[in-house]
CSV table of C-alpha atoms and ligand atoms in Angstrom, one decimal:
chain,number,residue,atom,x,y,z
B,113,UNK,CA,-25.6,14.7,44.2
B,114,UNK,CA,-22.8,17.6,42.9
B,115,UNK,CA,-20.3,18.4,45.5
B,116,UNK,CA,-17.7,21.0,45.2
B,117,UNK,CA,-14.2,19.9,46.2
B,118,UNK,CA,-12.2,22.7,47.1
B,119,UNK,CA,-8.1,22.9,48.5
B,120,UNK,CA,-6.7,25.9,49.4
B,121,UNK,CA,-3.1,25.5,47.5
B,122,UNK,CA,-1.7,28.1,50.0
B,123,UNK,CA,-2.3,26.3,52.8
B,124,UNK,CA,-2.1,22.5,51.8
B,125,UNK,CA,1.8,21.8,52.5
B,126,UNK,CA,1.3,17.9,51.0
B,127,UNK,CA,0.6,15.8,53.4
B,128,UNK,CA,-1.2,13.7,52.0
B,129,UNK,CA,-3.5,12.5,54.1
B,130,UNK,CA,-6.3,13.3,51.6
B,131,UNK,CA,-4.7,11.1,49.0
B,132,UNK,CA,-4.1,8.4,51.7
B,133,UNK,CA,-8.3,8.3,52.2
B,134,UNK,CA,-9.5,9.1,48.8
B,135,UNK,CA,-6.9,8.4,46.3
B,136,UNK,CA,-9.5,8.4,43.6
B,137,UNK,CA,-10.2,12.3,43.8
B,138,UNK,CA,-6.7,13.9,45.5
B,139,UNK,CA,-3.5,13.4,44.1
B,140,UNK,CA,0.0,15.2,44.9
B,141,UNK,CA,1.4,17.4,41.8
B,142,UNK,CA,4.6,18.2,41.1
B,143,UNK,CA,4.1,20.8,43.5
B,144,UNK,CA,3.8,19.1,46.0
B,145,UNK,CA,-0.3,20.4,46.2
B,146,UNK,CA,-3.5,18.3,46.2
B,147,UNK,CA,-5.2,18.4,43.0
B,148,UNK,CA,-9.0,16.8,42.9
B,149,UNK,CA,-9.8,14.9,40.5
B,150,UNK,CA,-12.4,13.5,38.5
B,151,UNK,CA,-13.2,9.9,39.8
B,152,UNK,CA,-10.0,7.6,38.7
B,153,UNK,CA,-8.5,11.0,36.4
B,154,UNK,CA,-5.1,12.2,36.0
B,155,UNK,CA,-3.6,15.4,36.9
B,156,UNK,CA,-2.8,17.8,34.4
B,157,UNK,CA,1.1,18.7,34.0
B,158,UNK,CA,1.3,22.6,34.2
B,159,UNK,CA,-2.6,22.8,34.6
B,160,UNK,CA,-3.1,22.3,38.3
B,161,UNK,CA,-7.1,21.7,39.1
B,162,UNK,CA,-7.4,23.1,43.1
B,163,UNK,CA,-11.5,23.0,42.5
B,164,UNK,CA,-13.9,20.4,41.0
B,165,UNK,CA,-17.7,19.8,40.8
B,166,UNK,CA,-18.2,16.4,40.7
B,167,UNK,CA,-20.8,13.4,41.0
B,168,UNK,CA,-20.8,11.8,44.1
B,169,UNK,CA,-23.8,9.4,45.9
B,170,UNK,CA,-23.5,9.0,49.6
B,171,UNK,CA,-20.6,6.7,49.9
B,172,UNK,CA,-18.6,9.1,48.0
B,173,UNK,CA,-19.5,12.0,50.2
B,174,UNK,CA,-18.5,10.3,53.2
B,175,UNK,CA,-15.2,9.5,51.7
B,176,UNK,CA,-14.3,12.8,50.6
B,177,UNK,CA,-15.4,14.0,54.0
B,178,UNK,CA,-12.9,12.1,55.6
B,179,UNK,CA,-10.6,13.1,53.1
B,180,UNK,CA,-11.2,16.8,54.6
B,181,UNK,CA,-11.0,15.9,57.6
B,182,UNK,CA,-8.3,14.3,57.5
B,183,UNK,CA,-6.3,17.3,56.3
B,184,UNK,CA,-4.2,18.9,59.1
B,185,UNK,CA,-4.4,22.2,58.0
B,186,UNK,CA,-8.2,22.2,56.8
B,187,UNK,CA,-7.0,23.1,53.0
B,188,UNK,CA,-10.1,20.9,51.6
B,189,UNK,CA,-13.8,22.9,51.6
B,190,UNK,CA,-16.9,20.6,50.2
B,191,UNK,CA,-20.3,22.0,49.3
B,192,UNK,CA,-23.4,20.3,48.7
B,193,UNK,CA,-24.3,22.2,45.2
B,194,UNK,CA,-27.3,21.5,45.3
B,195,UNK,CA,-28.7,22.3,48.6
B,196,UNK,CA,-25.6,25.1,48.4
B,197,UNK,CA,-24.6,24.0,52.3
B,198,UNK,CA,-21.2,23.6,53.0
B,199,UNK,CA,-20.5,20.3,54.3
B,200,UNK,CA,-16.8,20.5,55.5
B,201,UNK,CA,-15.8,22.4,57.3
B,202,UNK,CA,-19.4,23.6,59.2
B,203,UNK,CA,-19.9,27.1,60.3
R,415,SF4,S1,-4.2,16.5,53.5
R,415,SF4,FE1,-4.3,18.7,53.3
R,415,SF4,S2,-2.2,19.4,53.3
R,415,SF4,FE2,-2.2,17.2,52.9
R,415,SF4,S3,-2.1,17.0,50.7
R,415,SF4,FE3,-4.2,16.9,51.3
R,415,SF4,S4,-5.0,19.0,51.2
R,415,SF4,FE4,-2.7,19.1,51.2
């Protein structure tokens, strides 16, 4: 499936959960900000990434789930791209 993996850089303060749960996809920049990343990528000096579609089976999903809700400031949105439903947070 494609998921869309979303922080809100205004609102994430770095706290890192997210990277703590799914350090494959979240990392901390120099800003102190969550980037999302492609499965096992870098972040980009100067370039910071907030949004990513990526590929994700079922295992995945659940893990960046839990990297959103892990967040204690809800900065991280996921959507189901293909169904277009958000998954995290629900309405
Ligand atoms: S858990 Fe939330 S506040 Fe903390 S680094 Fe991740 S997105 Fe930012």
């Amino acid at each position: 499936m494609k998921l869309k993996i979303s922080v809100d850089p205004d609102l994430c303060f770095g706290a890192a959960s997210c990277v703590t749960v799914s350090p494959s996809h979240f990392r901390l920049n120099d800003k102190n900000k969550a980037e999302v990343l492609e499965e096992g990528g870098d972040i980009m000096p100067g370039n910071p990434i907030y949004e990513r579609i990526i590929e994700a089976d079922e295992a995945k999903r659940d893990e960046l789930i839990l990297s959103a809700q892990s967040c204690p400031v809800s900065a991280i949105s996921i959507w189901d791209m293909e169904t277009g439903e958000r998954l995290y947070p629900k309405d």
